[in-house]
Tab-separated table of C-alpha atoms in Angstrom:
chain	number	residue	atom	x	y	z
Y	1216	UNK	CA	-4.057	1.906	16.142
Y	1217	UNK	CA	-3.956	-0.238	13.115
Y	1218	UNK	CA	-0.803	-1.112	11.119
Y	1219	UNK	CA	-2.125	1.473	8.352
Y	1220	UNK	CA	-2.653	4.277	10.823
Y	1221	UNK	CA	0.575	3.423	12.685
Y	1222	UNK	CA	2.644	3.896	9.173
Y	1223	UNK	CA	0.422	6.758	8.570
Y	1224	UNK	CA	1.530	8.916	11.691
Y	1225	UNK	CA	5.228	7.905	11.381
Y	1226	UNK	CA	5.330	8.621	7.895
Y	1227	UNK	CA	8.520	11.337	7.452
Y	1228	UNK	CA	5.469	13.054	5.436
Y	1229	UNK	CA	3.005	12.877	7.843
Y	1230	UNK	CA	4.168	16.200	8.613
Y	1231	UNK	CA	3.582	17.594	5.035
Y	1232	UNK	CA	0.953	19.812	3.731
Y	1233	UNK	CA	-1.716	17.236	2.652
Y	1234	UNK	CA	-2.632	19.928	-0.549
Y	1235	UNK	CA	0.722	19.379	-1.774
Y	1236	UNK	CA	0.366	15.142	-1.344
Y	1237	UNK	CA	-3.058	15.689	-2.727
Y	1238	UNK	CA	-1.914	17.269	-6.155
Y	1239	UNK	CA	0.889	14.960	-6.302
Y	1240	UNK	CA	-0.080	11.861	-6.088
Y	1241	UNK	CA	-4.112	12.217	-6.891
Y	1242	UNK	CA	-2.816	14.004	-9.820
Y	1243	UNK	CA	-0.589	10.971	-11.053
Y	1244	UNK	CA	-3.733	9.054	-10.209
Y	1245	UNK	CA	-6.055	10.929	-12.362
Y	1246	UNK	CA	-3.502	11.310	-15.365
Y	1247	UNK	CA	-3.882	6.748	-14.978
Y	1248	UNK	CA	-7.062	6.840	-15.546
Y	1249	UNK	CA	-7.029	9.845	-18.352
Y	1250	UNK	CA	-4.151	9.069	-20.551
Y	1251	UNK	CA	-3.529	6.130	-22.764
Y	1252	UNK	CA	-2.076	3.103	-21.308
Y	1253	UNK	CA	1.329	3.309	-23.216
Y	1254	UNK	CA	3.633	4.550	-22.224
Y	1255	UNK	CA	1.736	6.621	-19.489
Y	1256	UNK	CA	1.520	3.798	-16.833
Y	1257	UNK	CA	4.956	2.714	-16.398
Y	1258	UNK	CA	5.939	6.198	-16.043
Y	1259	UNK	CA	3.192	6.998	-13.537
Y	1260	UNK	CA	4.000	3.449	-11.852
Y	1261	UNK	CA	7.684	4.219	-11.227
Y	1262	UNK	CA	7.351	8.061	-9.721
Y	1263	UNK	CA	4.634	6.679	-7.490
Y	1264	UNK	CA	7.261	3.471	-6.543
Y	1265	UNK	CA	10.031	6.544	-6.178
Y	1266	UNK	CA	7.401	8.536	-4.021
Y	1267	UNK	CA	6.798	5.502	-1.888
Y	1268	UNK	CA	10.480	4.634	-1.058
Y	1269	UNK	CA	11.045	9.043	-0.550
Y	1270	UNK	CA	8.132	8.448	1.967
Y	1271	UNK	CA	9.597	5.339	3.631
Y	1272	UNK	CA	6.063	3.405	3.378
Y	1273	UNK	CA	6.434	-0.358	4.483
Y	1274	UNK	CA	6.709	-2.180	1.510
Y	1275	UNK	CA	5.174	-5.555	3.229
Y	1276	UNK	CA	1.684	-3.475	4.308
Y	1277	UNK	CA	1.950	-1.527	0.893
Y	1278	UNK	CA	2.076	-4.669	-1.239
Y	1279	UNK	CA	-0.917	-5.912	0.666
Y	1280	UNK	CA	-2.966	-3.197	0.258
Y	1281	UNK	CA	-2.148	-2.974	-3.199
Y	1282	UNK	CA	-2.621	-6.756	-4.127
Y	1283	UNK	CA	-5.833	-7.410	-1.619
Y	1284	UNK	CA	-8.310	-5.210	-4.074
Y	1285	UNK	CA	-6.158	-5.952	-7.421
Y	1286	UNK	CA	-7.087	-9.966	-6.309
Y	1287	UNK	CA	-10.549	-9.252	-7.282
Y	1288	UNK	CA	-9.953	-6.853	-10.105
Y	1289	UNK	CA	-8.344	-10.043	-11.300
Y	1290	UNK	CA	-11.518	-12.480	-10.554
Y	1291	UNK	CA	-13.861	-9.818	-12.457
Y	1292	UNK	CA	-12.155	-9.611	-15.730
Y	1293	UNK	CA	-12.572	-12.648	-16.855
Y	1294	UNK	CA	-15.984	-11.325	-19.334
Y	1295	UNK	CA	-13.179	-9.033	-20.989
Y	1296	UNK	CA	-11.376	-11.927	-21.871
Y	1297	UNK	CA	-14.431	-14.215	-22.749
Y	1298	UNK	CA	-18.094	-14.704	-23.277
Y	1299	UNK	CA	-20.132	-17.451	-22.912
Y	1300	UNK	CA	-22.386	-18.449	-25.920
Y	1301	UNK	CA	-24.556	-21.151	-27.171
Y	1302	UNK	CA	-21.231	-22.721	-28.897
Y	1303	UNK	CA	-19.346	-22.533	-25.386
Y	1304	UNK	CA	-17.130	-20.128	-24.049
Y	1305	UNK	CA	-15.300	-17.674	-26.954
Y	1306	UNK	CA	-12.723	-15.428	-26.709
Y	1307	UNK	CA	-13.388	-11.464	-26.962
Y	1308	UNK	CA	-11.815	-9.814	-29.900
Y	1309	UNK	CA	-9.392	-7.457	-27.983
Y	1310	UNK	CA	-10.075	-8.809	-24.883
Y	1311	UNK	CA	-6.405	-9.299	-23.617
Y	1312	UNK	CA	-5.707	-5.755	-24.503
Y	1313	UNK	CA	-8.852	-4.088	-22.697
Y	1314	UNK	CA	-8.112	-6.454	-19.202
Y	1315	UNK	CA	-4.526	-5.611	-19.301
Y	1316	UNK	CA	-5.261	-2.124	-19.604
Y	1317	UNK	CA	-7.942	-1.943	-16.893
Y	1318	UNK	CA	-5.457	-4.037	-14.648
Y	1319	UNK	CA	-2.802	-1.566	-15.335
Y	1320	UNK	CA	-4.840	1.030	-14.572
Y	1321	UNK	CA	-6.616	-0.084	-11.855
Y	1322	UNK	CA	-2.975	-1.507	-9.653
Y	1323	UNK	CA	-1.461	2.243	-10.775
Y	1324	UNK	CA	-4.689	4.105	-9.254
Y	1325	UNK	CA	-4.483	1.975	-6.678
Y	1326	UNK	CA	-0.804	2.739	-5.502
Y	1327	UNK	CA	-1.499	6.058	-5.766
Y	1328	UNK	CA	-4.526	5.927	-3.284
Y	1329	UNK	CA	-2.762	3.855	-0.932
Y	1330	UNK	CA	0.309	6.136	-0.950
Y	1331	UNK	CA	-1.321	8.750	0.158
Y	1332	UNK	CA	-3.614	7.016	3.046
Y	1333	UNK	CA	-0.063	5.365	4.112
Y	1334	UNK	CA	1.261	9.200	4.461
Y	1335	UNK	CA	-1.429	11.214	5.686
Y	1336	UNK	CA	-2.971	10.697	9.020
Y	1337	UNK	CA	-6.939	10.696	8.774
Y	1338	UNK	CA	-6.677	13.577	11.233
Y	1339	UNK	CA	-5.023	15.459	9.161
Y	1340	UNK	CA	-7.224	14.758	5.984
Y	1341	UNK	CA	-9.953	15.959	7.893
Y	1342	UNK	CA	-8.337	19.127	8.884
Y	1343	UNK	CA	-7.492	19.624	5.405
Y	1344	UNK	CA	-11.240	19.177	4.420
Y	1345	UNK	CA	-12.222	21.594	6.611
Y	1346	UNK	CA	-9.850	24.376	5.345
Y	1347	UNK	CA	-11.173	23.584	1.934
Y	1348	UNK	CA	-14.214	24.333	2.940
Y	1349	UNK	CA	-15.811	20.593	2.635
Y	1350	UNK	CA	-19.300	21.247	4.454
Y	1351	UNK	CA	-18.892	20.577	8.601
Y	1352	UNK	CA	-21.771	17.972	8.557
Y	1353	UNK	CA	-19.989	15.792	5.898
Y	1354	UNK	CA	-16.607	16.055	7.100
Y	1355	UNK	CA	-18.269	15.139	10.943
Y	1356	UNK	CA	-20.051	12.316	9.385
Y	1357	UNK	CA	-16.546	10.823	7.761
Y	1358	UNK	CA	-15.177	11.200	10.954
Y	1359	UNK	CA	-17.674	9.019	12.621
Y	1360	UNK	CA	-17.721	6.565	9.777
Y	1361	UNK	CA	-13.837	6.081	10.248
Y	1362	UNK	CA	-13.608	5.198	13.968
Y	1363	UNK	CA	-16.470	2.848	13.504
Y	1364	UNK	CA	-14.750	1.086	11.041
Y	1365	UNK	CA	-11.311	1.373	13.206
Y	1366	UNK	CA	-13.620	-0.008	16.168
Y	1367	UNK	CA	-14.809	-2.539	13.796
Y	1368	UNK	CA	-11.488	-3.958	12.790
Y	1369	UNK	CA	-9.978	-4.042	16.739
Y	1370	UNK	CA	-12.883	-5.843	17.684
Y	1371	UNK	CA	-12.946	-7.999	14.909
Y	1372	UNK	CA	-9.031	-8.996	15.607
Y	1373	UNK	CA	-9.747	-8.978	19.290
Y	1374	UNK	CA	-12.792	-11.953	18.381
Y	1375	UNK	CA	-10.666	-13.833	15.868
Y	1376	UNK	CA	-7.866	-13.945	18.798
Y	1377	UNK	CA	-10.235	-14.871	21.491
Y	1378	UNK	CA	-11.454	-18.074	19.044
Y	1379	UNK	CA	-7.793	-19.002	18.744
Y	1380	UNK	CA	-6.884	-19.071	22.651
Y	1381	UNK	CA	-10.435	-21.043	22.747
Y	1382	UNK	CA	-8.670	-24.065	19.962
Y	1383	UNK	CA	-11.006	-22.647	17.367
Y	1384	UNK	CA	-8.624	-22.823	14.638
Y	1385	UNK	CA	-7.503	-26.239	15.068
Y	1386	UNK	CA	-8.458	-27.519	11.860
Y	1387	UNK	CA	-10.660	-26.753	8.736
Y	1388	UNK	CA	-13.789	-27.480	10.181
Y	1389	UNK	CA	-13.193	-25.527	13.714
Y	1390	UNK	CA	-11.797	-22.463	11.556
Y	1391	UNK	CA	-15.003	-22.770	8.843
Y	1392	UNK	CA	-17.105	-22.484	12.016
Y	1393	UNK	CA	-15.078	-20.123	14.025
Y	1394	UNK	CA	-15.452	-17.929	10.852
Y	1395	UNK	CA	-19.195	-18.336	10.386
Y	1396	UNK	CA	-19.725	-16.990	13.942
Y	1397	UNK	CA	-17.721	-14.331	13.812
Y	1398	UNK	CA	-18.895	-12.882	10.713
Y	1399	UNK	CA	-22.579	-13.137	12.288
Y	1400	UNK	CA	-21.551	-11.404	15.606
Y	1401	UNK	CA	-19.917	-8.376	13.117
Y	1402	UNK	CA	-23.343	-8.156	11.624
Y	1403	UNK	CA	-25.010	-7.329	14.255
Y	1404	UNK	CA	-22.368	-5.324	16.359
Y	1405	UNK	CA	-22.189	-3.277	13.350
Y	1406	UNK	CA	-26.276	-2.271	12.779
Y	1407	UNK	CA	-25.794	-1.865	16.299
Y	1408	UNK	CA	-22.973	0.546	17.126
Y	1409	UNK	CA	-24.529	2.448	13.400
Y	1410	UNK	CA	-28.104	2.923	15.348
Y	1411	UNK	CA	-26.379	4.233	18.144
Y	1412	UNK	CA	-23.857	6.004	16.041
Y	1413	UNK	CA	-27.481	7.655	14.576
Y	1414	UNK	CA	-28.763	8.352	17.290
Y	1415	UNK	CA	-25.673	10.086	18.744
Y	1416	UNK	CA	-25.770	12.418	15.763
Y	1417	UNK	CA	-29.087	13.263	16.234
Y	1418	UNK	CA	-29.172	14.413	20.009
Y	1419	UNK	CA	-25.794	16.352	19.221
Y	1420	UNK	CA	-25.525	19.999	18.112
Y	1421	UNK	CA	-24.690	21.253	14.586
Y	1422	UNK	CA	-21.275	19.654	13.655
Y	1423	UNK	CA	-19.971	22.915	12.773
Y	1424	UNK	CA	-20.507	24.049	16.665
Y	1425	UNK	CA	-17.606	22.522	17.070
Y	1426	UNK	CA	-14.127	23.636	17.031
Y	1427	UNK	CA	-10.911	21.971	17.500
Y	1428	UNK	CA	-6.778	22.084	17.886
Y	1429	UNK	CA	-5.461	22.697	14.427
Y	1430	UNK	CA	-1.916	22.311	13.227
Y	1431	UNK	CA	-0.269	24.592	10.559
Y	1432	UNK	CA	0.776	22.979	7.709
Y	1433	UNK	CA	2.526	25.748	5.275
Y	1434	UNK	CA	2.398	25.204	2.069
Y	1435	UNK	CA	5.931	24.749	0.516
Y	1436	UNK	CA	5.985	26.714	-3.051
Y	1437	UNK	CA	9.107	24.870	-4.433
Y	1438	UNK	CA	7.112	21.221	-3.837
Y	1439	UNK	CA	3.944	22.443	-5.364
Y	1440	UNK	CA	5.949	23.573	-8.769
Y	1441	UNK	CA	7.892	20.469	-9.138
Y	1442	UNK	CA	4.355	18.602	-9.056
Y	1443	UNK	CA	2.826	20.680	-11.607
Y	1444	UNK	CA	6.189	20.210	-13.598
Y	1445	UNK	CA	5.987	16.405	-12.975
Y	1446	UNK	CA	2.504	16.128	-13.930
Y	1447	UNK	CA	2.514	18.464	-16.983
Y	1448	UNK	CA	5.653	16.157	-18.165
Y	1449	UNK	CA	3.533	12.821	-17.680
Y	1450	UNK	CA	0.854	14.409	-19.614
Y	1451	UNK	CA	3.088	15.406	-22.476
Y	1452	UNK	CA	5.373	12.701	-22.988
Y	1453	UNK	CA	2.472	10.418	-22.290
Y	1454	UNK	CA	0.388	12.292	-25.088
Y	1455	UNK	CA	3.438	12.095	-27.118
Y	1456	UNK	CA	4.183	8.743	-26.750
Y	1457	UNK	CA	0.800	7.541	-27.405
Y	1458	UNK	CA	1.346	9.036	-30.864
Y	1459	UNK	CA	4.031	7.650	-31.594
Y	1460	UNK	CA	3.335	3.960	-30.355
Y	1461	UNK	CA	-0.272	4.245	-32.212
């Protein structure tokens, strides 16, 4: 198991229904992305940092996951700030504003999504799916998809381990090379375990032949009211606020 899946499973709500996590915290995800930056986003930052530490996520893997993708959210925004004309490279009226806004919104949304993949077992987001009726053949497919990419990633570490015992990372140029042949033995692993991953599905029976185990999960009334209260305050007083700071 990965580090992700590992904090996943231990989570102390791993063991929650994931409909309540889902309206939660993809609700303070959409309400980032709806309402106006300020003072919305601080708001919806700090319940999801309150969530988090209720949740007992590892802050050291959290942080990563958060920073990893907001690193290139970072390296694209650069045209928001600036443009590059015949006279050089001018600034964009506004620019500062939009980028801080989409960076805002972008690290918020992002917190949220990783919150909930660092509390919900992909097992259990699958089992979910099904009892919302997501159709069998999609939710088979994403189950596929997900231990290829978990196969992926062990055999990846497994390779990147073997170079080291093998004095591959000894210095720039070893590691540069090391690198270049891993990333080509990936390539073709990959088209490789997908073709058989293709072929696999096609010999099988329908996906929704099959049946499995399921866990009950009940659904907790008192959780599901405080999100709707905590979400229908965001949305005011971030409504509100927005009034009053325009």
């Amino acid at each position: 198991m990965n580090p992700l899946e590992i904090a996943a499973s231990t989570s102390p709500w791993a063991q929650v229904n994931v409909g309540e996590k889902a309206l939660l915290i993809l609700g303070l995800l959409v309400l980032a992305i709806a309402l106006p930056p300020l003072p919305a986003l601080p708001i919806i930052g700090v319940i999801i940092l309150v969530a988090a530490a209720r949740a007992q996520v590892p802050w050291k893997l959290y942080g990563a996951l958060v920073a990893a993708p907001a690193t290139f959210i970072i390296l694209g925004i650069f045209p928001l700030v600036a443009t590059i004309t015949t006279h050089g490279i001018e600034r964009v009226d506004g620019g500062f504003t939009d980028a801080a806004t989409v960076l805002g919104r972008s690290i918020v949304g992002m917190s949220a999504t990783m919150l909930f993949a660092l509390t919900t077992p992909m097992s259990e987001q699958l089992l979910w799916f099904r009892r919302i009726h997501v159709p069998e053949s999609i939710v088979h497919v994403t189950m596929l998809t997900y231990r290829m990419s978990s196969q992926l990633v062990e055999t990846s570490r497994t390779m990147w381990q073997a170079q080291a015992q093998r004095l591959g990372h000894t210095n720039k140029r070893r590691w540069l090379r090391s690198s270049a042949h891993q990333i080509a033995a990936l390539f073709v692993i990959a088209f490789a375990r997908a073709r058989a991953m293709q072929e696999g599905l096609e010999l099988r029976a329908d996906a929704a032949c099959y049946r499995t185990l399921t866990v009950a999960r009940p659904v907790r009334t008192r959780n599901i009211v405080s999100s709707i209260i905590i979400l229908a305050l965001v949305m005011i007083i971030g409504l509100k606020g927005a009034q009053l700071w325009g």
